[in-house]
Tab-separated table of C-alpha atoms and ligand atoms in Angstrom:
chain	number	residue	atom	x	y	z
A	1	MET	CA	0.076	66.171	41.691
A	2	PRO	CA	-1.337	63.574	39.247
A	3	GLN	CA	1.021	62.224	36.575
A	4	GLN	CA	0.829	63.813	33.115
A	5	LEU	CA	1.012	61.842	29.872
A	6	THR	CA	2.315	63.417	26.670
A	7	ILE	CA	1.668	61.746	23.304
A	8	ALA	CA	3.745	62.777	20.256
A	9	LEU	CA	2.005	62.636	16.871
A	10	SER	CA	2.635	64.068	13.417
A	11	LYS	CA	0.040	65.985	11.408
A	12	GLY	CA	-1.709	64.398	8.454
A	13	ARG	CA	-2.163	60.679	7.937
A	14	ILE	CA	-0.746	59.565	11.301
A	15	PHE	CA	-2.944	61.983	13.245
A	16	GLU	CA	-6.027	61.046	11.197
A	17	GLU	CA	-5.448	57.295	11.517
A	18	THR	CA	-4.664	57.580	15.250
A	19	LEU	CA	-7.909	59.413	16.115
A	20	PRO	CA	-10.034	56.206	16.207
A	21	LEU	CA	-7.441	54.494	18.431
A	22	LEU	CA	-7.415	57.457	20.825
A	23	ALA	CA	-11.225	57.457	20.787
A	24	ALA	CA	-11.237	53.757	21.748
A	25	ALA	CA	-9.145	54.734	24.784
A	26	GLY	CA	-11.593	57.576	25.590
A	27	ILE	CA	-9.113	60.285	24.524
A	28	VAL	CA	-10.517	63.130	22.386
A	29	PRO	CA	-8.244	66.018	21.280
A	30	SER	CA	-9.696	69.499	21.869
A	31	GLU	CA	-8.834	70.490	18.284
A	32	ALA	CA	-7.307	69.144	15.073
A	33	PRO	CA	-3.729	70.241	14.220
A	34	GLU	CA	-4.814	71.003	10.639
A	35	ASN	CA	-7.048	73.804	11.950
A	36	SER	CA	-4.622	75.233	14.450
A	37	ARG	CA	-1.089	76.568	14.876
A	38	LYS	CA	-0.946	75.141	18.403
A	39	LEU	CA	1.757	72.537	19.006
A	40	ILE	CA	0.423	71.383	22.377
A	41	ILE	CA	-3.139	70.130	22.078
A	42	PRO	CA	-5.100	69.363	25.247
A	43	THR	CA	-7.537	66.456	25.323
A	44	ASN	CA	-10.776	65.770	27.194
A	45	HIS	CA	-8.576	63.914	29.701
A	46	PRO	CA	-7.052	66.535	32.063
A	47	ASN	CA	-3.781	64.585	32.446
A	48	ILE	CA	-3.235	63.674	28.770
A	49	ARG	CA	-1.997	66.045	26.078
A	50	LEU	CA	-0.783	65.711	22.501
A	51	VAL	CA	2.304	67.350	21.016
A	52	ILE	CA	2.448	67.828	17.247
A	53	VAL	CA	5.917	67.296	15.731
A	54	ARG	CA	7.465	66.332	12.368
A	55	ALA	CA	7.017	62.620	11.608
A	56	SER	CA	10.764	62.031	11.728
A	57	ASP	CA	11.063	63.826	15.094
A	58	VAL	CA	8.518	61.641	16.955
A	59	PRO	CA	11.120	59.008	18.076
A	60	THR	CA	13.455	61.774	19.323
A	61	TYR	CA	10.783	63.341	21.557
A	62	VAL	CA	9.929	59.909	22.992
A	63	GLN	CA	13.593	58.813	23.353
A	64	TYR	CA	14.391	61.837	25.553
A	65	GLY	CA	11.134	61.561	27.523
A	66	ALA	CA	9.757	64.913	26.261
A	67	ALA	CA	6.838	62.713	25.185
A	68	ASP	CA	5.947	59.469	26.970
A	69	LEU	CA	4.582	57.773	23.896
A	70	GLY	CA	4.179	58.398	20.216
A	71	ILE	CA	3.312	56.886	16.881
A	72	ALA	CA	5.929	56.590	14.144
A	73	GLY	CA	6.382	54.800	10.836
A	74	LYS	CA	8.735	51.829	10.695
A	75	ASP	CA	10.698	53.801	8.061
A	76	VAL	CA	11.309	56.595	10.582
A	77	LEU	CA	12.104	54.098	13.358
A	78	ILE	CA	14.707	52.264	11.281
A	79	GLU	CA	16.398	55.554	10.405
A	80	HIS	CA	16.269	56.698	14.048
A	81	GLY	CA	17.716	53.436	15.373
A	82	GLY	CA	15.185	52.896	18.185
A	83	GLU	CA	17.490	53.840	21.099
A	84	GLY	CA	15.581	54.413	24.366
A	85	LEU	CA	12.316	53.224	22.859
A	86	CYS	CA	9.983	50.284	23.431
A	87	GLN	CA	7.921	49.308	20.426
A	88	PRO	CA	5.093	47.255	21.947
A	89	LEU	CA	2.613	47.371	19.051
A	90	ASP	CA	2.380	47.433	15.279
A	91	LEU	CA	-0.775	49.531	14.766
A	92	ASN	CA	-1.087	48.540	11.091
A	93	ILE	CA	-1.850	52.148	10.143
A	94	ALA	CA	-0.204	54.271	7.397
A	95	GLN	CA	0.610	51.139	5.422
A	96	CYS	CA	2.927	51.432	2.447
A	97	ARG	CA	6.051	49.861	0.952
A	98	MET	CA	9.676	50.984	0.806
A	99	MET	CA	10.724	50.529	-2.835
A	100	VAL	CA	13.513	51.230	-5.285
A	101	ALA	CA	12.147	53.098	-8.324
A	102	VAL	CA	13.654	54.306	-11.603
A	103	GLN	CA	12.583	56.305	-14.624
A	104	LYS	CA	10.593	54.042	-17.011
A	105	GLY	CA	12.926	52.401	-19.492
A	106	PHE	CA	16.056	52.752	-17.303
A	107	ASP	CA	17.974	49.448	-17.343
A	108	TYR	CA	18.191	48.985	-13.579
A	109	ALA	CA	19.333	45.348	-13.708
A	110	HIS	CA	22.294	46.337	-15.880
A	111	ALA	CA	23.108	49.541	-13.965
A	112	SER	CA	23.173	47.728	-10.630
A	113	GLN	CA	25.513	45.035	-11.983
A	114	ALA	CA	27.827	47.058	-14.141
A	115	GLY	CA	30.404	47.617	-11.398
A	116	LYS	CA	29.944	51.390	-11.513
A	117	ARG	CA	28.425	53.265	-8.629
A	118	LEU	CA	24.650	53.668	-8.602
A	119	ARG	CA	23.409	57.116	-7.553
A	120	VAL	CA	20.514	56.731	-5.104
A	121	ALA	CA	18.416	59.702	-3.984
A	122	THR	CA	16.480	59.191	-0.755
A	123	LYS	CA	15.163	60.567	2.503
A	124	TYR	CA	16.160	57.194	4.046
A	125	PRO	CA	19.982	56.891	3.798
A	126	SER	CA	20.332	54.069	6.370
A	127	ILE	CA	17.643	51.897	4.803
A	128	ALA	CA	19.057	52.496	1.325
A	129	ALA	CA	22.686	51.878	2.355
A	130	GLU	CA	21.766	48.627	4.089
A	131	HIS	CA	19.679	47.414	1.149
A	132	PHE	CA	22.397	47.962	-1.451
A	133	ALA	CA	25.191	46.705	0.834
A	134	ALA	CA	23.265	43.430	1.254
A	135	LYS	CA	23.088	43.136	-2.540
A	136	GLY	CA	26.782	44.025	-2.930
A	137	VAL	CA	25.942	47.043	-5.080
A	138	HIS	CA	28.164	50.123	-4.648
A	139	VAL	CA	26.123	53.292	-4.263
A	140	ASP	CA	26.449	57.013	-3.746
A	141	ILE	CA	23.594	58.075	-1.487
A	142	ILE	CA	22.176	61.541	-2.140
A	143	LYS	CA	20.173	62.689	0.888
A	144	LEU	CA	16.935	64.532	0.087
A	145	TYR	CA	14.129	65.752	2.359
A	146	GLY	CA	11.180	65.255	-0.033
A	147	SER	CA	10.023	65.057	-3.660
A	148	MET	CA	12.456	62.174	-4.304
A	149	GLU	CA	10.526	61.302	-7.471
A	150	LEU	CA	12.041	64.351	-9.184
A	151	ALA	CA	15.670	63.247	-8.782
A	152	PRO	CA	15.918	60.701	-11.657
A	153	LEU	CA	13.911	62.990	-13.968
A	154	VAL	CA	16.484	65.781	-13.773
A	155	GLY	CA	19.598	63.596	-13.687
A	156	LEU	CA	20.327	63.971	-9.971
A	157	SER	CA	20.226	60.197	-9.433
A	158	ASP	CA	19.800	56.860	-11.209
A	159	CYS	CA	17.127	55.653	-8.810
A	160	ILE	CA	15.242	56.558	-5.644
A	161	VAL	CA	14.409	54.740	-2.440
A	162	ASP	CA	10.988	55.972	-1.299
A	163	LEU	CA	7.593	54.980	0.014
A	164	VAL	CA	4.916	53.768	-2.367
A	165	SER	CA	1.259	53.269	-1.530
A	166	THR	CA	-1.152	53.585	-4.466
A	167	GLY	CA	1.690	54.042	-6.981
A	168	ASN	CA	0.059	57.263	-8.218
A	169	THR	CA	3.107	59.446	-7.492
A	170	LEU	CA	5.438	57.131	-9.404
A	171	LYS	CA	2.990	56.937	-12.312
A	172	ALA	CA	2.493	60.713	-12.476
A	173	ASN	CA	6.264	61.139	-12.770
A	174	ASN	CA	6.965	58.383	-15.319
A	175	LEU	CA	8.740	56.178	-12.767
A	176	GLU	CA	8.392	52.482	-12.012
A	177	ALA	CA	9.155	50.397	-8.947
A	178	VAL	CA	11.892	47.830	-9.526
A	179	GLU	CA	12.588	46.426	-6.050
A	180	HIS	CA	10.665	45.927	-2.832
A	181	ILE	CA	12.702	46.662	0.303
A	182	ALA	CA	10.182	46.399	3.157
A	183	ASN	CA	6.546	46.639	4.138
A	184	ILE	CA	5.983	49.691	6.312
A	185	SER	CA	3.343	50.508	8.910
A	186	SER	CA	3.288	52.667	12.021
A	187	ARG	CA	4.116	51.527	15.522
A	188	LEU	CA	3.314	52.683	19.011
A	189	ILE	CA	6.537	53.746	20.714
A	190	VAL	CA	6.973	54.251	24.440
A	191	ASN	CA	9.799	55.842	26.421
A	192	LYS	CA	11.589	53.011	28.241
A	193	ALA	CA	11.714	54.823	31.600
A	194	ALA	CA	8.076	56.013	31.372
A	195	LEU	CA	6.966	52.436	30.808
A	196	LYS	CA	8.036	51.768	34.400
A	197	THR	CA	7.340	55.111	36.133
A	198	LYS	CA	3.971	55.761	34.436
A	199	TYR	CA	2.841	52.153	34.025
A	200	ALA	CA	-0.613	52.726	35.590
A	201	LEU	CA	-1.437	55.520	33.097
A	202	LEU	CA	0.265	53.920	30.088
A	203	ASN	CA	-0.785	50.302	30.341
A	204	PRO	CA	-4.559	50.795	29.798
A	205	ILE	CA	-3.783	52.825	26.651
A	206	VAL	CA	-1.410	50.179	25.260
A	207	GLU	CA	-3.974	47.442	26.003
A	208	THR	CA	-6.862	49.378	24.421
A	209	PHE	CA	-4.771	50.073	21.302
A	210	ALA	CA	-3.854	46.367	21.124
A	211	ARG	CA	-7.538	45.348	21.288
A	212	ALA	CA	-8.528	47.988	18.705
A	213	VAL	CA	-5.825	46.745	16.304
A	214	GLN	CA	-6.962	43.112	16.644
A	215	SER	CA	-10.654	43.904	16.058
B	1	LIG	P1	7.669	65.276	6.810
B	1	LIG	O1	6.547	65.951	6.055
B	1	LIG	O2	7.886	65.828	8.162
B	1	LIG	O3	8.921	65.092	6.008
B	1	LIG	P2	6.605	62.697	6.285
B	1	LIG	O4	6.458	63.024	4.858
B	1	LIG	O5	7.427	61.485	6.609
B	1	LIG	O6	7.181	63.845	7.154
B	1	LIG	P3	3.924	61.787	6.459
B	1	LIG	O7	3.817	61.905	4.998
B	1	LIG	O8	2.793	62.247	7.325
B	1	LIG	O9	5.185	62.558	6.985
B	1	LIG	O10	4.248	60.285	6.753
B	1	LIG	C1	4.183	59.747	8.059
B	1	LIG	C2	4.400	58.246	7.965
B	1	LIG	O11	3.343	57.671	7.188
B	1	LIG	C3	5.693	57.854	7.255
B	1	LIG	O12	6.760	57.782	8.176
B	1	LIG	C4	5.321	56.509	6.662
B	1	LIG	O13	5.502	55.489	7.614
B	1	LIG	C5	3.823	56.654	6.351
B	1	LIG	N1	3.564	57.050	4.946
B	1	LIG	C6	4.239	57.944	4.203
B	1	LIG	N2	3.720	58.052	2.973
B	1	LIG	C7	2.680	57.199	2.937
B	1	LIG	C8	1.707	56.855	1.946
B	1	LIG	N3	1.733	57.416	0.737
B	1	LIG	N4	0.738	55.966	2.252
B	1	LIG	C9	0.701	55.403	3.477
B	1	LIG	N5	1.588	55.678	4.458
B	1	LIG	C10	2.560	56.562	4.206
B	2	LIG	C1	4.468	59.934	0.167
B	2	LIG	C2	5.747	59.363	-0.434
B	2	LIG	C3	5.428	59.285	-1.912
B	2	LIG	C4	3.916	59.102	-1.927
B	2	LIG	C5	3.573	57.716	-2.339
B	2	LIG	O1	4.413	61.304	-0.010
B	2	LIG	O2	6.868	60.158	-0.125
B	2	LIG	O3	5.793	60.467	-2.586
B	2	LIG	O4	3.444	59.303	-0.576
B	2	LIG	O5	2.189	57.490	-2.266
B	2	LIG	P1	1.385	56.941	-3.520
B	2	LIG	O6	2.096	55.704	-3.982
B	2	LIG	O7	0.012	56.646	-2.983
B	2	LIG	O8	1.367	58.012	-4.560
B	2	LIG	P2	3.371	62.199	0.822
B	2	LIG	O9	1.976	62.006	0.306
B	2	LIG	O10	3.545	61.882	2.270
B	2	LIG	O11	3.840	63.648	0.518
B	2	LIG	P3	5.110	64.431	1.132
B	2	LIG	O12	6.018	64.624	-0.056
B	2	LIG	O13	4.534	65.680	1.655
B	2	LIG	O14	5.739	63.592	2.196
B	3	LIG	MG1	5.130	62.235	3.464
């Protein structure tokens, strides 16, 4: 029986920005996840299928070999830890920045020096903890799953650690960025075992993606 390849992707921007890369490798999904409730999407290639999972679950599917490869943001990969994964390529898609932001007018410089604990709301507790530990600032991390921008507005936190792209979400909520933590883009991730056992199927895809990214 021919080997099967399973690619894990999340709906939305990652799926949209991955379509041209898949097309360059001759892979065309049979339907778009936005128009379907299906979680396994066949492609024009009989041995290649897509699975649609939450963005933060992509590394887990690839780590355990339920998917052979996937595409995940560096934010998600840092939080996951990267165990069991190869990260051969930065695809330069879904580009944004991990930032600290506060309500406009909040004296962040003073609050982060005053010796009292800073309350930080975020979906990214590891990234936030590491950032403030490196600065020697004591923090209480408040884990959220979305809409971080609300937290300082209702007194849940002093600041947030979140992704910023255009800055429109911060602006719409009267927040401002005060610190840059990291530039973020999405990477190709490959299951370490599959890289060996499915090399013949995987390698042409990795090479085509690499050429498409350079061009
Ligand atoms: P979920 O909805 O499951 O919580 P998510 O919000 O992380 O997941 P997406 O918004 O599709 O899912 O984000 C996927 C990836 O795209 C993120 O991990 C990040 O790397 C990147 N990303 C997130 N927000 C932006 C943005 N505003 N502009 C560009 N890239 C972004
Ligand atoms: C992301 C992120 C910010 C926003 C920043 O949210 O969590 O809220 O983008 O982008 P901007 O600077 O261009 O406004 P997303 O659009 O993914 O919505 P979500 O809450 O559904 O994750
Ligand atoms: Mg999002």
